[in-house]
Tab-separated table of C-alpha atoms in Angstrom:
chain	number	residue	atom	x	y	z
W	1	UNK	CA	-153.561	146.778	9.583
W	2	UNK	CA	-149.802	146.230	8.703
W	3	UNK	CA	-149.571	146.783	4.632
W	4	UNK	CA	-147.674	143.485	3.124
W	5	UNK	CA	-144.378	144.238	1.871
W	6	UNK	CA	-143.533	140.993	0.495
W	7	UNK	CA	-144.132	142.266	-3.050
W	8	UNK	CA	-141.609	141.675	-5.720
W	9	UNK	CA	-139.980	144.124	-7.866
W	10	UNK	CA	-139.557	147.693	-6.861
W	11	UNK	CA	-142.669	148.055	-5.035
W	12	UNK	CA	-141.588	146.217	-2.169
W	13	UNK	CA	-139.937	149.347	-1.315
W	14	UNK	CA	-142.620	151.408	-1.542
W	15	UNK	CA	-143.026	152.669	2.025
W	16	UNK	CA	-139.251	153.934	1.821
W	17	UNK	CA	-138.613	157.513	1.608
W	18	UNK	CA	-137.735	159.117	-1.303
W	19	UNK	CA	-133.905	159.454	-0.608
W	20	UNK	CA	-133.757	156.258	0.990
W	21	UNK	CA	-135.649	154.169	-2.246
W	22	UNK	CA	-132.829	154.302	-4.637
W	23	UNK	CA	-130.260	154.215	-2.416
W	24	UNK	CA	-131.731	150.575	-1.418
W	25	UNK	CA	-132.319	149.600	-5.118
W	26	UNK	CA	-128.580	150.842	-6.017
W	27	UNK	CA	-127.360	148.032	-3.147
W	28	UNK	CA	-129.794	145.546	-4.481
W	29	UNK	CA	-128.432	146.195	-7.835
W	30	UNK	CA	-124.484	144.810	-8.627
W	31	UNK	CA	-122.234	147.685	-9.921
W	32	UNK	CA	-121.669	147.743	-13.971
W	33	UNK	CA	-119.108	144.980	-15.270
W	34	UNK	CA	-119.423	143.257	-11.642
W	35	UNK	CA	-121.969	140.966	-12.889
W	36	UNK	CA	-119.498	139.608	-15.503
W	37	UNK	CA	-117.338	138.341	-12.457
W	38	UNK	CA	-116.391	134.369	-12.163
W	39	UNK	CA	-114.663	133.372	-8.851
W	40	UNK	CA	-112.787	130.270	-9.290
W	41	UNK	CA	-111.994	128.380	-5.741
W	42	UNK	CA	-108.692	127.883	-4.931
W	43	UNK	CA	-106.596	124.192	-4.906
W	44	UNK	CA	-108.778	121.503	-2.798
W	45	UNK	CA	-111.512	124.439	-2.406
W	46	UNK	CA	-109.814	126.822	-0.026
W	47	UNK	CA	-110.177	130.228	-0.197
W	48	UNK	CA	-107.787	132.325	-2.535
W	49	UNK	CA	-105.175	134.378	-0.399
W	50	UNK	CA	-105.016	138.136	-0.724
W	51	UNK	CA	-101.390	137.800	-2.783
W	52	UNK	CA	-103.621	135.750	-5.731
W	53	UNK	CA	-103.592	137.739	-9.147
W	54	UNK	CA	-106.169	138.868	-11.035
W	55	UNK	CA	-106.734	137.903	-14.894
W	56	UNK	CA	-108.497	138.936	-17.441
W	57	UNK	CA	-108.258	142.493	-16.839
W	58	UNK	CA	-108.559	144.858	-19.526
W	59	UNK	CA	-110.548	142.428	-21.830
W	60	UNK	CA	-113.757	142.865	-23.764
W	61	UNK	CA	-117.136	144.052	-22.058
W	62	UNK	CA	-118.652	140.597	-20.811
W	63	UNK	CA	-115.230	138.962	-20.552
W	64	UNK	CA	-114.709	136.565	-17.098
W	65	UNK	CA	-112.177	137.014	-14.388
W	66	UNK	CA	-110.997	134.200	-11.950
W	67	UNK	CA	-108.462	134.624	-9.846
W	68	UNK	CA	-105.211	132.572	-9.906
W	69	UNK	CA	-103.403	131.551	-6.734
W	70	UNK	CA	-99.743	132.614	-6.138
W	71	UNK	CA	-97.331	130.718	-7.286
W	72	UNK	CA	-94.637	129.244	-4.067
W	73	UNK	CA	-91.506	128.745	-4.524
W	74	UNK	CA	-90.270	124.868	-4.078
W	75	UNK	CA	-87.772	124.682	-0.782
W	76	UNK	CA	-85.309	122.064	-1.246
W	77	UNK	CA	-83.139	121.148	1.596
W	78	UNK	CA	-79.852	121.490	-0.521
W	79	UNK	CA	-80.755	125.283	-1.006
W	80	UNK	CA	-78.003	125.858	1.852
W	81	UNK	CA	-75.603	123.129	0.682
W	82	UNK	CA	-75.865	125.253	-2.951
W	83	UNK	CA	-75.423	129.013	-1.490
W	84	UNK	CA	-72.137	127.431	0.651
W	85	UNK	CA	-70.732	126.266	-2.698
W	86	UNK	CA	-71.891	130.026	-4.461
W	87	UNK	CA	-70.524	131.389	-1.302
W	88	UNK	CA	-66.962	129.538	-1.715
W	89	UNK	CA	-66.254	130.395	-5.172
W	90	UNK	CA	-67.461	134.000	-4.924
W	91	UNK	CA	-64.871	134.374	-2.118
W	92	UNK	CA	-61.833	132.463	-3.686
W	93	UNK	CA	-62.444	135.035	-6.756
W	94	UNK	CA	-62.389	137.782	-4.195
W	95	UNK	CA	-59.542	136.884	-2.661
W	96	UNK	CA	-57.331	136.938	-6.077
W	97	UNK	CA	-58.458	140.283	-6.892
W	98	UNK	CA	-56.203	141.673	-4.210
W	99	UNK	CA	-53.898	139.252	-3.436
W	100	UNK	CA	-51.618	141.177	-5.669
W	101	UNK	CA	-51.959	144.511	-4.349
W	102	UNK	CA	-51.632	143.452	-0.462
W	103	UNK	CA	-48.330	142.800	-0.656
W	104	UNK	CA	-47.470	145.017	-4.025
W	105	UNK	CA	-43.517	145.584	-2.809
W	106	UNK	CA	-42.930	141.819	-3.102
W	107	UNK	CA	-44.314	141.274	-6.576
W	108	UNK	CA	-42.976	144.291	-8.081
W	109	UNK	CA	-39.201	142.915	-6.479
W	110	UNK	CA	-40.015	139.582	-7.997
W	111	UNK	CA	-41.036	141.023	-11.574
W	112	UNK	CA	-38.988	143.750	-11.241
W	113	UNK	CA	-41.784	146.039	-12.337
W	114	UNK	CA	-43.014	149.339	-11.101
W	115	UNK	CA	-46.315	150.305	-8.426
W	116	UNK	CA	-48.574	150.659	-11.512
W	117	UNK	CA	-48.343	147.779	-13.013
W	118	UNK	CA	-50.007	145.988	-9.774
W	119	UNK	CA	-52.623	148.476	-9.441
W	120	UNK	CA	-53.355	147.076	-13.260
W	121	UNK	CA	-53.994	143.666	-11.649
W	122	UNK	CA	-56.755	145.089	-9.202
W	123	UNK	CA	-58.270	147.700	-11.805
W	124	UNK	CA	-58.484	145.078	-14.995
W	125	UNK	CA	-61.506	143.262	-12.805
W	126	UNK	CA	-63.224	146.552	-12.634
W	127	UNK	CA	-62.517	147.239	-16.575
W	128	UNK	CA	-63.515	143.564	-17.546
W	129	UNK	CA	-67.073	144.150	-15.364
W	130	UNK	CA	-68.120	147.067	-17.759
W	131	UNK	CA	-68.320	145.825	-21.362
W	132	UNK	CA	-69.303	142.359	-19.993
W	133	UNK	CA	-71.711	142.427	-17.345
W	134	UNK	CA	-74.864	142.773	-19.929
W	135	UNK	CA	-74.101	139.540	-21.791
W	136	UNK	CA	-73.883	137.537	-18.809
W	137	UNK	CA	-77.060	138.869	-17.420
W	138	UNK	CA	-78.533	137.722	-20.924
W	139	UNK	CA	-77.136	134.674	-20.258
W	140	UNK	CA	-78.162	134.877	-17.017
W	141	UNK	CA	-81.797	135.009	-18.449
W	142	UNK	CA	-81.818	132.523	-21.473
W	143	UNK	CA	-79.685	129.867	-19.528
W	144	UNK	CA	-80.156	129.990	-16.224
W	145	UNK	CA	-78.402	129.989	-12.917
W	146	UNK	CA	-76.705	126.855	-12.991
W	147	UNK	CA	-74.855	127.481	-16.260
W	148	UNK	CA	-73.782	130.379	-15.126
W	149	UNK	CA	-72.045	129.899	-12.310
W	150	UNK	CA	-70.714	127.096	-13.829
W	151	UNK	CA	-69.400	129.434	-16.665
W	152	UNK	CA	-67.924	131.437	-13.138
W	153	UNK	CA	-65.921	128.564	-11.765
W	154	UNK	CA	-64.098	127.303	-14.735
W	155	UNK	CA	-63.056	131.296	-15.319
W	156	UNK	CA	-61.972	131.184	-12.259
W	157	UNK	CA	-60.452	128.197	-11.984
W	158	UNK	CA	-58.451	128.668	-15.073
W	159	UNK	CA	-57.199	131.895	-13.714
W	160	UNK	CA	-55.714	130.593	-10.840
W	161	UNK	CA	-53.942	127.934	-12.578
W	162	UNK	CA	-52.283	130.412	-14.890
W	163	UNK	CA	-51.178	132.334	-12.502
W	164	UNK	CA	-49.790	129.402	-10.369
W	165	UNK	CA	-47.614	128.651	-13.633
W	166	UNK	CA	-46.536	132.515	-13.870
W	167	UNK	CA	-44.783	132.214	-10.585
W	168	UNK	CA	-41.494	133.385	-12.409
W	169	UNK	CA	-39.740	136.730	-12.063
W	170	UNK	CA	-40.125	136.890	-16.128
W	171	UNK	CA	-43.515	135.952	-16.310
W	172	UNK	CA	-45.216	138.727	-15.712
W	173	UNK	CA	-47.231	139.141	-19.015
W	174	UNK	CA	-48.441	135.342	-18.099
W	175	UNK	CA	-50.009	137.094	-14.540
W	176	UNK	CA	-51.913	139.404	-15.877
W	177	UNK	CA	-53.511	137.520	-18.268
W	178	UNK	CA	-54.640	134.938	-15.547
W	179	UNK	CA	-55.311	138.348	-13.301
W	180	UNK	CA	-57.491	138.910	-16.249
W	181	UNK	CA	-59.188	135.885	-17.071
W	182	UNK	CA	-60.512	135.457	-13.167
W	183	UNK	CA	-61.582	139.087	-13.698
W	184	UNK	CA	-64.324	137.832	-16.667
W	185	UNK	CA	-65.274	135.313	-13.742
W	186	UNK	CA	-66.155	138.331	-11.131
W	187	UNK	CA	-68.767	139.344	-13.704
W	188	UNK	CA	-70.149	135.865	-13.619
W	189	UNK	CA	-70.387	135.938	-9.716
W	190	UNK	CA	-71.616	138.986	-8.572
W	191	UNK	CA	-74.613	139.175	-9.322
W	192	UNK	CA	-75.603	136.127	-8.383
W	193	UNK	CA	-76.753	136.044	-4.670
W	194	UNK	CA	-79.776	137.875	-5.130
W	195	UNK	CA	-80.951	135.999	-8.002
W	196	UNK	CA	-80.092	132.597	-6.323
W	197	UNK	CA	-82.005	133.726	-3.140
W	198	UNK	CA	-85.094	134.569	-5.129
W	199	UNK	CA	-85.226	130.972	-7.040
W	200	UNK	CA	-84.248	128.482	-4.218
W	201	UNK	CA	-85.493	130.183	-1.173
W	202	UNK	CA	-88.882	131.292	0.421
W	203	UNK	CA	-90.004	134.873	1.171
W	204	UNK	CA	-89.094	134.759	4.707
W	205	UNK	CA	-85.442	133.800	3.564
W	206	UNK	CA	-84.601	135.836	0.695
W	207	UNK	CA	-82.997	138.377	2.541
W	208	UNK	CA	-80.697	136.295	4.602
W	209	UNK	CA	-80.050	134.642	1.504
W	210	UNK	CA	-78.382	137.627	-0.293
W	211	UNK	CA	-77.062	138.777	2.263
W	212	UNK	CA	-74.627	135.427	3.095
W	213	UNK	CA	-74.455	135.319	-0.545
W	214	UNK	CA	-72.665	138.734	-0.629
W	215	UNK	CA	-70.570	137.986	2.563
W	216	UNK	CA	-69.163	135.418	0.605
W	217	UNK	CA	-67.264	137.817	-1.803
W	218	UNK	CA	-66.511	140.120	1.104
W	219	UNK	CA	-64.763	137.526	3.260
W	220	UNK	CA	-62.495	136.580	0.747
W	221	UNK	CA	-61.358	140.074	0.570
W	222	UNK	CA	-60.834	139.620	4.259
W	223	UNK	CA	-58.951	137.125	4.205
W	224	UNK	CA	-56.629	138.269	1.376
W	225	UNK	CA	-55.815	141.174	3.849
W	226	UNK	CA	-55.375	138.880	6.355
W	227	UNK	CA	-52.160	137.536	4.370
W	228	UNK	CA	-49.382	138.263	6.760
W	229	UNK	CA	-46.268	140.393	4.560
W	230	UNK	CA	-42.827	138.677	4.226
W	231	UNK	CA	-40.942	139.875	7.399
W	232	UNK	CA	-37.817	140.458	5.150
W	233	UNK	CA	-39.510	142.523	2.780
């Protein structure tokens, strides 16, 4: 006659061998601080996705942990409209950081100064990016984007119009101070694209993001080399 194993407690394993007993309580039995454990459903009761965090780690014996779903970035459909602008004004400052040195035998006619002096107007952006680059990315932090590039385009703005008034062969000291003024504005652009690509686009578009946010910069470099030289020079 069959013995009844529909005893509770332990002894409704006794008929199990002795290595195989507390292996089957041990599965019966949750692991220590498991019990403590408090899954919270996810929005509208789906399921949480393997990307959800954990909190509540690291707590007090006893303490609860619920998982909290990942947070998505918002897609807006001007996201593309706003890296075009970004793009533009990262490649207008790009272009006046060489448009000096392209066609250096012209200038240093016009201002009847020597080859070193217009290697000055390209090396004062890389000077101006050292000592400056950490406050901005404070800024960067505390303000935000927008203000930032803001911040950017009137620098560069500015620039250009004081160098549009130093067109004059005794102007030179006027130049470099615009040379110098859309160099502070480099700092405010460049590092840009991958921040703006992480706020206003998804995961799957990050990448492309940057990367057209970066082109920007380099095709107006491009296009400053594109400049065709004064035949008669």
């Amino acid at each position: 006659m069959p013995r009844n194993n529909t005893l509770k407690g332990d002894r409704a394993n006794s008929e199990l061998g002795g290595e195989e007993w507390p292996r089957s309580k041990a599965a019966r039995e949750p692991a220590p601080g498991l019990s403590s454990l408090q899954w919270s459903p996810g929005p509208l009761g789906r399921p949480i996705s393997m990307g959800s965090q954990l909190d509540g780690i690291g707590g007090s014996p006893g303490d609860h942990v619920r998982l909290v779903p990942k947070p998505k970035t918002k897609l807006y459909r001007r996201r593309w409209f706003m890296l075009f602008l970004f793009s533009a004004v990262s490649a207008s400052n790009g272009f006046m950081w060489l448009q000096y040195g392209i066609i250096s035998n012209i200038f240093m006619r016009f201002y009847n100064i020597d080859s070193l002096a217009i290697d000055w107007l390209s090396m004062i952006y890389l000077l101006t990016y050292v000592p400056l680059i950490v406050p901005v990315l404070w800024l960067l932090e505390h303000r935000g984007i927008r203000d930032v590039v803001l911040v950017g385009s009137a620098f560069n703005c500015i620039g250009a119009w004081i160098k549009i008034g130093s067109a004059s062969p005794h102007l030179f000291a006027v130049t470099f101070f615009g040379q110098f003024v859309c160099s502070v504005a480099t700092v405010f652009v460049l590092g840009i694209p991958s921040y703006l690509a992480s706020v206003w686009f998804g995961e799957k578009e990050v990448s492309t993001a940057c990367s057209i946010g970066v082109l920007g910069n380099q095709l107006g470099i491009a296009i400053g080399f594109l400049v065709p030289p004064n035949p008669g020079a």
